Short mmCIF file of C-alpha atoms in Angstrom, two decimals:
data_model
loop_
_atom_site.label_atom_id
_atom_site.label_comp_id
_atom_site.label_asym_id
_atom_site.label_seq_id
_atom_site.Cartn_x
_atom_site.Cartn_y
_atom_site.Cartn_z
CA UNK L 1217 24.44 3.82 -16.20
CA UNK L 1218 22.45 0.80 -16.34
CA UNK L 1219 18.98 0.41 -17.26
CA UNK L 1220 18.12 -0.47 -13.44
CA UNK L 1221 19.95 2.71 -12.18
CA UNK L 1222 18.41 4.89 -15.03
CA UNK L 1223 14.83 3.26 -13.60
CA UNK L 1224 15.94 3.93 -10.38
CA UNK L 1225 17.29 7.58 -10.62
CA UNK L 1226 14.56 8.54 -12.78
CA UNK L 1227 12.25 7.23 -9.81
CA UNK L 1228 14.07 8.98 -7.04
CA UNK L 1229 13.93 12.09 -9.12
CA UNK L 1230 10.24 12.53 -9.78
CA UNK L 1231 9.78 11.74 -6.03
CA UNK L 1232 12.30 15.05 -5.28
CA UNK L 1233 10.50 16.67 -7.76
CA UNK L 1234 13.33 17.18 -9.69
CA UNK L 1235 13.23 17.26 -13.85
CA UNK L 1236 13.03 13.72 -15.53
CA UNK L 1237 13.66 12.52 -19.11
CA UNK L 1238 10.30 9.96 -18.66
CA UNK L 1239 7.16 10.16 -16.63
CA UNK L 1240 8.04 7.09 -14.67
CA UNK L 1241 5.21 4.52 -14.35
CA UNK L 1242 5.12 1.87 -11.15
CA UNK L 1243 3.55 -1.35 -11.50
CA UNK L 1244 1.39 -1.96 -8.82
CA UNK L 1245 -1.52 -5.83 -8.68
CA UNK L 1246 0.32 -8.97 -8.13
CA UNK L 1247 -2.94 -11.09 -8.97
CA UNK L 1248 -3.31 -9.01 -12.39
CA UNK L 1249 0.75 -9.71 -13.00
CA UNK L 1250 0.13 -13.82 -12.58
CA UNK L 1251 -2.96 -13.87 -15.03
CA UNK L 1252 -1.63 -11.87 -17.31
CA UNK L 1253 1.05 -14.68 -17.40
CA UNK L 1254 -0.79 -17.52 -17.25
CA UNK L 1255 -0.40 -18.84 -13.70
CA UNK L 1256 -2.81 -19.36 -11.58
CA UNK L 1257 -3.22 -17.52 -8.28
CA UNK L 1258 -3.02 -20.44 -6.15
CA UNK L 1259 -0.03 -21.57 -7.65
CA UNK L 1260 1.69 -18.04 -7.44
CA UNK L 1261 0.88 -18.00 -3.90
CA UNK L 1262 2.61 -21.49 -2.59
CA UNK L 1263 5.65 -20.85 -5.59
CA UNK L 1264 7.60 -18.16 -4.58
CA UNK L 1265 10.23 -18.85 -7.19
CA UNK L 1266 7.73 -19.26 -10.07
CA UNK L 1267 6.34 -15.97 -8.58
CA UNK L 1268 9.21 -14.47 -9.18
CA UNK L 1269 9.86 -16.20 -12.63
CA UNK L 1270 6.84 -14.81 -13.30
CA UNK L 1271 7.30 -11.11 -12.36
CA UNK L 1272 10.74 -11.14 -13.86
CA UNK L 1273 8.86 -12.11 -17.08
CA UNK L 1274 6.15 -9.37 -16.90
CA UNK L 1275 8.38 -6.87 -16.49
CA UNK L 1276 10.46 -7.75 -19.63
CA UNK L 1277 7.18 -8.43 -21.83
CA UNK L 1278 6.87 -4.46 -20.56
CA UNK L 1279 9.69 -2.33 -20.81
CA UNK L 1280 7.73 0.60 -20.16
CA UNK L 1281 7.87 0.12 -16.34
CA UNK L 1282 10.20 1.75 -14.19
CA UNK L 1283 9.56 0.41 -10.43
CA UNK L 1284 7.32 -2.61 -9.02
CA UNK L 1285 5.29 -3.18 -6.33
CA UNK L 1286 4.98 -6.52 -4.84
CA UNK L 1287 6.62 -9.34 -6.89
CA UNK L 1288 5.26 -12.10 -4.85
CA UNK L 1289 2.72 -12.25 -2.48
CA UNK L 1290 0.67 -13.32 0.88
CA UNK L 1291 -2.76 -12.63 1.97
CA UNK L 1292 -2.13 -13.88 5.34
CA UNK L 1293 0.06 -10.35 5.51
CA UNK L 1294 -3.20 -9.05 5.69
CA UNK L 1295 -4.11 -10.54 8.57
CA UNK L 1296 -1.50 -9.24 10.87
CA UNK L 1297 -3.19 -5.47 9.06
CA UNK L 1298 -6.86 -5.78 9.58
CA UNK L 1299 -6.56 -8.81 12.40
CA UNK L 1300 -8.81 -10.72 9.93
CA UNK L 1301 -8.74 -14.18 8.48
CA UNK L 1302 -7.87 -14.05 5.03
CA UNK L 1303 -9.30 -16.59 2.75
CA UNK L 1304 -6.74 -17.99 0.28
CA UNK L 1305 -6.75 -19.89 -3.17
CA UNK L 1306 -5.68 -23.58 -3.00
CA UNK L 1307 -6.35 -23.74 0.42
CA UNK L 1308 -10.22 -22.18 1.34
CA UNK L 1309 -10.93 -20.73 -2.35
CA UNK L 1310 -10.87 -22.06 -5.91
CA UNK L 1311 -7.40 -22.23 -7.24
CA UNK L 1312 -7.47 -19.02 -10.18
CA UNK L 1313 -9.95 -16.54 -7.86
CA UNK L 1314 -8.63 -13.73 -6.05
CA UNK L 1315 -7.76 -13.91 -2.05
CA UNK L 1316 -10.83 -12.45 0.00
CA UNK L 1317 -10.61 -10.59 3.80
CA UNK L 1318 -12.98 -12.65 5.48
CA UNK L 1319 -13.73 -9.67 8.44
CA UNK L 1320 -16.01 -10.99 11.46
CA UNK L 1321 -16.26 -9.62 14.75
CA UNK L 1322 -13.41 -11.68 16.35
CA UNK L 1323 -11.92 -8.58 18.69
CA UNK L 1324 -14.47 -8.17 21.27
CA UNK L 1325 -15.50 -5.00 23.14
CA UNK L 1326 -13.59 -6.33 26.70
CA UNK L 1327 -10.68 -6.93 24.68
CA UNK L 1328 -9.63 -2.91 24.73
CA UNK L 1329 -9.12 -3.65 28.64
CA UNK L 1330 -6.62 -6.71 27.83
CA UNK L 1331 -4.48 -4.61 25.67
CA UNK L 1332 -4.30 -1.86 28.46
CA UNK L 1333 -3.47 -4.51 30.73
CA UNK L 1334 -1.52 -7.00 29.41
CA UNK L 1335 0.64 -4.76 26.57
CA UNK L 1336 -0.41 -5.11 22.55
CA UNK L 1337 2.67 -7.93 21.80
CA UNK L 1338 1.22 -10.43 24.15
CA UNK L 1339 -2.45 -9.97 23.34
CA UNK L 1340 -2.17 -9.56 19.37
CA UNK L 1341 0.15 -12.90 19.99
CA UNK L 1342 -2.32 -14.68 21.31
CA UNK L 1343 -4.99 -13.48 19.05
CA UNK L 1344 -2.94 -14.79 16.08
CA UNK L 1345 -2.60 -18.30 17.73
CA UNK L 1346 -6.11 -18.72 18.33
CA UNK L 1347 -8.28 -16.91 16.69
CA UNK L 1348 -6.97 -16.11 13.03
CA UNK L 1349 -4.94 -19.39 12.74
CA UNK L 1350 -1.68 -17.88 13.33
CA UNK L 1351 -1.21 -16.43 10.10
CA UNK L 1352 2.48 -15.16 10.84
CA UNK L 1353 3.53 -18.74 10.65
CA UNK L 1354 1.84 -19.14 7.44
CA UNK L 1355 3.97 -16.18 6.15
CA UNK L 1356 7.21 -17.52 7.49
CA UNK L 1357 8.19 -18.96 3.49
CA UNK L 1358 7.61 -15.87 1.69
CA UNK L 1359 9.34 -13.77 4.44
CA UNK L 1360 12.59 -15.50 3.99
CA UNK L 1361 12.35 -15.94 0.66
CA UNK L 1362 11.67 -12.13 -0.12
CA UNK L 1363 15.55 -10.52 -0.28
CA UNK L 1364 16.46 -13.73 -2.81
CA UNK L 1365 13.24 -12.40 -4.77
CA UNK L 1366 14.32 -8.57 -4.69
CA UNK L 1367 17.95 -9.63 -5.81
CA UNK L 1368 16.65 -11.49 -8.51
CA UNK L 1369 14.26 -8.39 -9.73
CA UNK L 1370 17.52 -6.17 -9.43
CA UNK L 1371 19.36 -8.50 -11.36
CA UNK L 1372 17.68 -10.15 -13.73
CA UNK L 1373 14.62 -7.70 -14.44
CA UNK L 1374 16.64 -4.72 -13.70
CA UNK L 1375 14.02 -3.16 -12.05
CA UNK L 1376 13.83 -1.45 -8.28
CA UNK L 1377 11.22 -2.91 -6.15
CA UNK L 1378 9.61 0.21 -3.78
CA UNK L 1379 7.89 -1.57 -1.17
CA UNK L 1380 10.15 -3.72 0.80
CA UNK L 1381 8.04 -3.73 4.07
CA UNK L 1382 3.73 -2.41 4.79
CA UNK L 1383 2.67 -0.79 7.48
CA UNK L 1384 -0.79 0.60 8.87
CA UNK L 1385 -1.88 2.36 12.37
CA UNK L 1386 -3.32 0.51 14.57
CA UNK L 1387 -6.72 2.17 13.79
CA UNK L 1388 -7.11 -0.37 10.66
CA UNK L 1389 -6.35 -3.26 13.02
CA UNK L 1390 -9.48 -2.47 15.21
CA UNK L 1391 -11.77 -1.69 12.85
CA UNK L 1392 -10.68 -4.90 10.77
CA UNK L 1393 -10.78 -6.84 14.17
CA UNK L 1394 -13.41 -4.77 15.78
CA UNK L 1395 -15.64 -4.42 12.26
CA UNK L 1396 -16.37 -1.27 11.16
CA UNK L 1397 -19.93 -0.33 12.53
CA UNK L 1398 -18.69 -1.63 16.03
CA UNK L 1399 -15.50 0.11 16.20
CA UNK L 1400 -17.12 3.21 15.03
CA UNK L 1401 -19.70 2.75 17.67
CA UNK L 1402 -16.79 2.40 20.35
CA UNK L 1403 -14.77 5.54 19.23
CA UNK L 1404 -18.32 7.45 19.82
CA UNK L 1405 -19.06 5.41 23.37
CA UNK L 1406 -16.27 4.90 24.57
CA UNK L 1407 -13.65 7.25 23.17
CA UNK L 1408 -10.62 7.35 26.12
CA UNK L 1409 -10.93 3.24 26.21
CA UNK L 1410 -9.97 3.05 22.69
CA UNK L 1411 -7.33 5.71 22.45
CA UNK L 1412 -5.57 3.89 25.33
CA UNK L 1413 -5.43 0.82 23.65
CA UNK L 1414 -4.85 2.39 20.20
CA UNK L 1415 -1.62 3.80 22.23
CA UNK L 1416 -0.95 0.55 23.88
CA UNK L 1417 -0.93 -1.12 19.85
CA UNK L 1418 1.10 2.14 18.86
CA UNK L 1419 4.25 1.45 21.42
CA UNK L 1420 4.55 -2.11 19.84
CA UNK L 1421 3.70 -1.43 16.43
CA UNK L 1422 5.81 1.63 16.27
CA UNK L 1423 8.84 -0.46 18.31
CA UNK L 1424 8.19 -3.77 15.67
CA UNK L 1425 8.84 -1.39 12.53
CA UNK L 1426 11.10 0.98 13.36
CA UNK L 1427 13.47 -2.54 14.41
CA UNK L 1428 12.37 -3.74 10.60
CA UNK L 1429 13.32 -0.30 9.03
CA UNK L 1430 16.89 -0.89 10.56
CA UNK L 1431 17.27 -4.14 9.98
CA UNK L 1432 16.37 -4.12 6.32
CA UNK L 1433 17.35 -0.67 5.02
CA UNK L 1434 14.65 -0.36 2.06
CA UNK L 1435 14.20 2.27 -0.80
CA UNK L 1436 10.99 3.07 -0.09
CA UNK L 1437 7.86 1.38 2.42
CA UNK L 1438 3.80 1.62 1.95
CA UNK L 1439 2.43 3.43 5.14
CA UNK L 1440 -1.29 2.87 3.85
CA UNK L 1441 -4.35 4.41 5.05
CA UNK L 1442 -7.51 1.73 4.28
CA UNK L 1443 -10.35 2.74 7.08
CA UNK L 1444 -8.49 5.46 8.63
CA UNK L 1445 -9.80 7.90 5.12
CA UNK L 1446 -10.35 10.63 6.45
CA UNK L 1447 -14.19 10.68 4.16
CA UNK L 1448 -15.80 8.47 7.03
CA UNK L 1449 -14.39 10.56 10.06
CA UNK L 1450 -14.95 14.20 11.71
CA UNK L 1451 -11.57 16.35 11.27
CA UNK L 1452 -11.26 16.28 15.12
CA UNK L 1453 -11.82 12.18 15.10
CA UNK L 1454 -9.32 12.10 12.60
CA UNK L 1455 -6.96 14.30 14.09
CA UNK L 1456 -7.19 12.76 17.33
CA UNK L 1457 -7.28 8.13 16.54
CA UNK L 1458 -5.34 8.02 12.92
CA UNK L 1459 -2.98 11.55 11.93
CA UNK L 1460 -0.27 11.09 14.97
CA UNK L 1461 0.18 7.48 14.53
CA UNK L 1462 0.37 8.07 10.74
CA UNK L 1463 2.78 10.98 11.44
CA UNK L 1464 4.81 8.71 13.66
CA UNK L 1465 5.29 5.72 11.51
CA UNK L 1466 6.42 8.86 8.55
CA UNK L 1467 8.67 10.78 10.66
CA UNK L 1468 10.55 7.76 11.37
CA UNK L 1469 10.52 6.83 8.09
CA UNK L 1470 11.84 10.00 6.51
CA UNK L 1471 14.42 10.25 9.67
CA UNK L 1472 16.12 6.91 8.36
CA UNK L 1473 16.43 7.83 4.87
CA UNK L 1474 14.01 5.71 3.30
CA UNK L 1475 10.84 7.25 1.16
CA UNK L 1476 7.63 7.18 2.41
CA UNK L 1477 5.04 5.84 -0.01
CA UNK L 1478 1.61 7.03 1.44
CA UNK L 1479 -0.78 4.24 0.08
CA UNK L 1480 -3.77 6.11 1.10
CA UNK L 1481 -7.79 4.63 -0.24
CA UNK L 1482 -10.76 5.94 -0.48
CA UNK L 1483 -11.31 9.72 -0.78
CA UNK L 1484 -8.52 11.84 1.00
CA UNK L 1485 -9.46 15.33 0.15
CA UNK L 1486 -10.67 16.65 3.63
CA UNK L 1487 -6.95 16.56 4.43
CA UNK L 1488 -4.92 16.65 1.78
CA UNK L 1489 -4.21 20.29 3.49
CA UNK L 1490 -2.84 18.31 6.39
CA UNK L 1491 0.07 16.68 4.53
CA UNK L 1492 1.57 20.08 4.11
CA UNK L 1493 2.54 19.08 7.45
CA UNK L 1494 5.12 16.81 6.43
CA UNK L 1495 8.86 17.74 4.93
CA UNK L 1496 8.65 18.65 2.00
CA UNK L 1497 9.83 16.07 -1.13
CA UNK L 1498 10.40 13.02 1.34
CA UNK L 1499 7.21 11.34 0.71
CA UNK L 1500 5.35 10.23 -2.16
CA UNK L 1501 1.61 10.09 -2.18
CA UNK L 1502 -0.20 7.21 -4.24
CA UNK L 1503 -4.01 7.93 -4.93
CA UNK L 1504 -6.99 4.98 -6.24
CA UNK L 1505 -8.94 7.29 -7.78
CA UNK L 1506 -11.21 8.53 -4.87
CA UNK L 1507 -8.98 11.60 -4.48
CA UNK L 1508 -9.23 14.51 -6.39
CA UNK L 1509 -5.69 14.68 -7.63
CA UNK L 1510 -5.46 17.67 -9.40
CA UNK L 1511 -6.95 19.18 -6.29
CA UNK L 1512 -4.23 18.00 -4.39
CA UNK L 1513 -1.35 19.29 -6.99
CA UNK L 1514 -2.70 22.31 -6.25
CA UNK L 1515 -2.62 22.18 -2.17
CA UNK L 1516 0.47 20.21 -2.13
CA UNK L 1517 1.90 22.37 -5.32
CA UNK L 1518 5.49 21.05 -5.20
CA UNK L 1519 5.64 20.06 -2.09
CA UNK L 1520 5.11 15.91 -2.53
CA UNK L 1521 5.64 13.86 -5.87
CA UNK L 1522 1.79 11.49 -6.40
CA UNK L 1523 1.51 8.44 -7.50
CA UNK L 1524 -1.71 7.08 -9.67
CA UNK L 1525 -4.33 6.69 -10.33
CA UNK L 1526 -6.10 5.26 -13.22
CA UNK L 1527 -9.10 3.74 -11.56
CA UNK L 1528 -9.56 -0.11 -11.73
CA UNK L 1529 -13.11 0.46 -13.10
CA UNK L 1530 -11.32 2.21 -16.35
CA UNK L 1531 -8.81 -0.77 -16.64
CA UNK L 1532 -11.67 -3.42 -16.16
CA UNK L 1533 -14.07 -1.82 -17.70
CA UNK L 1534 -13.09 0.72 -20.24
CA UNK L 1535 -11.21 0.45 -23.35
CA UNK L 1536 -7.39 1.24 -24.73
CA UNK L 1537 -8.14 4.99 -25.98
CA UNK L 1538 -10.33 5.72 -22.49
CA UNK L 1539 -7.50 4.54 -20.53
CA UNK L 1540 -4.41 6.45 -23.03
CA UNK L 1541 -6.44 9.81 -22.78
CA UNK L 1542 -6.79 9.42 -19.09
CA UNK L 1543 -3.29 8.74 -18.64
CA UNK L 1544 -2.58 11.72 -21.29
CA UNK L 1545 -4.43 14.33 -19.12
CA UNK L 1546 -3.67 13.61 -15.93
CA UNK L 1547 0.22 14.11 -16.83
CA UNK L 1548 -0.68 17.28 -18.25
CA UNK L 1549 -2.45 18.39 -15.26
CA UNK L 1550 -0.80 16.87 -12.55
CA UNK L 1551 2.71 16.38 -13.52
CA UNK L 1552 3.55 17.48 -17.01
CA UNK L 1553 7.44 18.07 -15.85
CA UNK L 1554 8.23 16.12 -12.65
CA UNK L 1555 6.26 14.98 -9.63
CA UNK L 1556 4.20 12.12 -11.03
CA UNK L 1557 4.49 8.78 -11.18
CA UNK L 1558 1.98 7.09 -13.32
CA UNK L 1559 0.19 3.73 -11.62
CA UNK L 1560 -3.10 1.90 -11.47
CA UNK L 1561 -5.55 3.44 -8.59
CA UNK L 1562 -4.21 0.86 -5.79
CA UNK L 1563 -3.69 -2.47 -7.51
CA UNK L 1564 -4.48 -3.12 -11.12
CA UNK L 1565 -7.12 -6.32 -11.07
CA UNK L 1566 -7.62 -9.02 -11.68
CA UNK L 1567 -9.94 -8.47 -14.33
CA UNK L 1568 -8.42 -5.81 -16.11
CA UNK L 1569 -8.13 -5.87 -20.10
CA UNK L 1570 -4.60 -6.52 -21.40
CA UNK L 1571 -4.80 -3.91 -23.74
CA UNK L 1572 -6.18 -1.37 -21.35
CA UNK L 1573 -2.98 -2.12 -19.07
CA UNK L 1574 -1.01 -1.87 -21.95
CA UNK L 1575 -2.27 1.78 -22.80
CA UNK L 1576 -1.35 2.58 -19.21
CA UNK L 1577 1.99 1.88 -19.80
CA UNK L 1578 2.50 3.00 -23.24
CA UNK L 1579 0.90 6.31 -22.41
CA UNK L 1580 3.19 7.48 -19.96
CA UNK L 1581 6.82 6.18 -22.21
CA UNK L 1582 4.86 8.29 -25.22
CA UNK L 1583 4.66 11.55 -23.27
CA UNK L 1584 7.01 14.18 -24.51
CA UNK L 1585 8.05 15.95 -21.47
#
């Protein structure tokens, strides 16, 4: 077996929940992966192959890792998400500083009515054209280069990659487009408006992905939760604008053979309970932090396989022993046998200590199982 199938398998494994011979640990923070190297951001960004240089060399400087998450990188992806502009280094930032979601109010309050009308393709079109810049053109290089990059990360790093394509409901899009406070505002004013047009986004969204999901065949996908925690929303809210679209975009997932990785911010708790909803052992769940996790071994018990979640605070912030002893415990608790993965909460940043990300990594290879 080689060393990318025995990452691979061992992987697929903890996400079954069945035994493993390591705690697996997932590399997730593409900005983190470029400093630690010595590129700058900017250049990372507009470089795809010294991106990939570059995450082919991280991984080998740390053998440690089993899986990665995003080898290469671009913010305007985030645009088509939260339908915001995304400010970018070497072209609106300083070259080395991290890309920033510039959010303003640029999805009025009328347009709900044009996506009833006129169908979610046509209007988000348009919106991309003219009011974010068209950002999908922007992505158009790092698209097409992706598959070369994956090969080369098979190949040469001999390491999976487990998030060939993103998704999101369409709740994120509105309140990234809408802003929070006003999109909030219209789910209380004007509920029935914005769950028609939330189901106008869905049909195209849904129709867009599941084509992608066919058309690429991936491992695994993020289906991420961002806004749509369920710590700023009412269970019935939540039940009513975010859990069938998420449910949608995971059934279909699951239904073509290809894992569900449930990138879910912010605090989860509230509905952890829900989850039990899903199949059980298809889907892995990966936590920042927010979430009580060993709360949620115990609801989910071996039902779902986490991912997570040593907080970016602690790998900023804290030092090599905090972040080994975290790491240590949370195994213990969570996933002494199977059914962990060991990652950063969300993305490691920028900021974060070599040594600290180190300890991460080491922590997990030094368990004894």
């Amino acid at each position: 077996m080689t060393l990318y199938e025995q990452r691979l398998k061992r992987t697929v494994d903890a996400i079954q929940m069945n035994p493993v011979d390591k705690i697996p640990f997932s590399y997730s923070g593409p900005a983190y992966l470029a400093k630690s190297q010595g590129v700058k951001i900017g250049k990372y960004l507009s470089d795809l192959k010294l991106a990939t240089d570059t995450a082919i060399n991280f991984v080998k400087q740390h053998p440690g890792i089993d899986s990665l998450h995003s080898p290469t990188m671009n913010p305007h992806a985030l645009s088509t998400l939260w339908l915001s502009k995304v400010k970018v280094p070497g072209e609106n930032l300083p070259d080395d500083e991290l890309w920033q979601v510039d959010e303003q109010e640029l999805m009025k309050f009328e347009d709900y009515e044009k996506i009833i009308k006129m169908g979610y393709g046509p209007w988000v079109d348009d919106f991309m054209k003219n009011r974010l810049d068209d950002p999908v053109s922007k992505m158009q290089s790092f698209i097409q280069s992706s598959p070369e990059t994956f090969r080369r990360m098979a190949v040469e790093a001999e390491i999976p990659v487990v998030n060939a394509l993103s998704t999101g409901t369409p709740f994120e899009g509105f309140c990234g487009g809408r802003q929070l406070m006003k999109f909030f505002i219209d789910l209380v004013e004007e509920p029935e408006l914005v769950k028609a047009a939330l189901d106008k986004a869905m049909d195209f969204l849904y129709g867009k992905y599941i084509a992608q999901l066919d058309a690429v065949k991936p491992l695994s996908v993020w289906i991420g939760g961002w806004r749509a925690a369920p710590e700023l929303l009412a269970h019935d809210t939540w039940m009513e604008f975010v859990w069938p679209y998420l449910r949608k975009f995971i059934d279909a997932t699951i239904e073509r053979n290809v894992i569900p990785i449930l990138h879910f911010d912010s605090c989860w708790d509230k509905e952890i309970v829900t989850l039990k909803e899903l199949p059980p052992r298809k889907c892995l769940l990966m936590l920042d932090g927010a979430t009580d996790m060993r709360k949620a071994r115990e609801i989910l018990d071996d039902r779902m396989c986490m991912m997570g979640d040593v907080p970016s605070t602690m790998l900023a912030f804290g030092s090599e022993n905090e972040v080994y002893n975290y790491v240590t415990k949370l195994i213990d608790d969570v996933g002494p046998k199977t059914g962990l993965i060991i990652s950063s909460g969300c993305d490691t940043p920028l900021n974060a200590k070599d040594e600290n990300v180190n300890a991460m990594i080491q922590a997990a290879a030094d368990y004894r199982i």
